[in-house]
Coordinates of C-alpha atoms in Angstrom, one line a residue:
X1 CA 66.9 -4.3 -15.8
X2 CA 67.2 -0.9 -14.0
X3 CA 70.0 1.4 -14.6
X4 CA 71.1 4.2 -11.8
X5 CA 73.2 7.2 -12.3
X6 CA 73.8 10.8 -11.9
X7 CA 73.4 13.7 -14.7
X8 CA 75.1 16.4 -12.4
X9 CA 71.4 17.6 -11.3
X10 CA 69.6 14.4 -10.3
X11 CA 70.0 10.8 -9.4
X12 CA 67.8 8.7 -11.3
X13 CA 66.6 5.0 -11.8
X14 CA 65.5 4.1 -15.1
X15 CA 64.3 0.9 -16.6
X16 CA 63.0 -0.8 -19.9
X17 CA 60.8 0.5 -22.8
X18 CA 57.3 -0.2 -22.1
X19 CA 55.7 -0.4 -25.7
X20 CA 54.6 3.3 -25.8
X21 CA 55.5 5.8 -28.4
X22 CA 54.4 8.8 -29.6
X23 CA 53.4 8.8 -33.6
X24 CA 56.1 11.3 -35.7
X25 CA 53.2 13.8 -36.4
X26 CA 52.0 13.9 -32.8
X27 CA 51.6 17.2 -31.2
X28 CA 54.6 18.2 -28.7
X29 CA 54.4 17.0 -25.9
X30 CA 51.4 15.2 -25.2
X31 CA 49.6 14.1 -28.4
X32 CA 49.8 11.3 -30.1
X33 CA 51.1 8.5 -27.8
X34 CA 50.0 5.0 -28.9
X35 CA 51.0 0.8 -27.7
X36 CA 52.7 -0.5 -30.2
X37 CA 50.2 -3.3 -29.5
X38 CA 47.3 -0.8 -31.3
X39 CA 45.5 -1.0 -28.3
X40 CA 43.6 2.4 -26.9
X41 CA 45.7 4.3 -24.1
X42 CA 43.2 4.5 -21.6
X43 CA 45.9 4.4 -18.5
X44 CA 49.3 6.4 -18.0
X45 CA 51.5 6.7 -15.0
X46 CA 53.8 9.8 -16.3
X47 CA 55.8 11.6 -13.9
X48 CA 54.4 14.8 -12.8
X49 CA 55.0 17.5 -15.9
X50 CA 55.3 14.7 -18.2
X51 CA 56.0 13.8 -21.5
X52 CA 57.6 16.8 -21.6
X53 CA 59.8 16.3 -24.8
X54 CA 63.0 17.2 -22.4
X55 CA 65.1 16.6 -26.1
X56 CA 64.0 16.4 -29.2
X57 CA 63.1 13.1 -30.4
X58 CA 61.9 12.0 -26.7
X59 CA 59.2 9.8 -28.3
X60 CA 59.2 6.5 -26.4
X61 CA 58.3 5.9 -22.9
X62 CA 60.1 4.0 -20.5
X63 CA 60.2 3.4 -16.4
X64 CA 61.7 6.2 -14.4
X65 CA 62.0 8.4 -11.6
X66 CA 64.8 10.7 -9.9
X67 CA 65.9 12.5 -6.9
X68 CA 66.9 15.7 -7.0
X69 CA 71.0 15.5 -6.1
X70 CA 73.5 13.5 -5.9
X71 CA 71.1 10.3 -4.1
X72 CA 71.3 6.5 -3.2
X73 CA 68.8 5.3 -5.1
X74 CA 68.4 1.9 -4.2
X75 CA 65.3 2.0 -2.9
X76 CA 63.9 4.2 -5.3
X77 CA 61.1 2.5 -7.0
X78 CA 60.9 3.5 -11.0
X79 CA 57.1 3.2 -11.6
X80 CA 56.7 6.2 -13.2
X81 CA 57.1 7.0 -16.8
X82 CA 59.3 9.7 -18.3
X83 CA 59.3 10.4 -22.5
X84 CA 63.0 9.8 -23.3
X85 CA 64.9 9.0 -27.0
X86 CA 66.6 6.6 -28.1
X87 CA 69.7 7.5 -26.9
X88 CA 68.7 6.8 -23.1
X89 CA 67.9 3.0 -23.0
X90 CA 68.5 0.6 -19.8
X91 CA 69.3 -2.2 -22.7
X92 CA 65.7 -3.5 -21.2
X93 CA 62.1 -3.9 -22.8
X94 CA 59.0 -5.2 -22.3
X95 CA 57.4 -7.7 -24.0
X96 CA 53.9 -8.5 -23.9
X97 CA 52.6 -12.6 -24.9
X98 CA 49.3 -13.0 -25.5

């Protein structure tokens, strides 16, 4: 599940959690990020200039990616990660089976 919108800057495209989180005492912004599985991070697909801890509290990571203005993004593909909070959420997650 992908939600669209504008935030008066960008158009954006953002989709579930992907089991990613940075611990609490991780340095800002690029320490500390972890699977929830406890497996090593040995991959990441961050937007350019990300995590950037854009808000405080921007400690999970999620599917995203944006064009700058007011944009159709229906064919905008959200591979990309971006460190949001808990307050930005597209109500989707992923879940791993093993």
């Amino acid at each position: 599940m992908f939600e669209t919108g504008f935030d008066g800057n960008v158009s954006y495209k953002m989709g579930p959690w992907i089991g990613l989180e940075q611990d609490p005492g991780g340095r800002e912004p690029r320490g500390g990020w972890r699977w929830l599985t406890g497996e090593a991070m040995t991959y990441n697909n961050w937007l350019p200039n990300h995590p950037n801890e854009h808000k405080q509290g921007d400690d999970f990571a999620m599917f995203y990616a944006h064009l700058d203005g007011n944009r159709d993004t229906a064919d905008l593909k959200a591979s990309t990660w971006d460190d949001m909070g808990p307050q930005n959420s597209s109500h989707g997650y992923i879940i791993e089976f093993r």
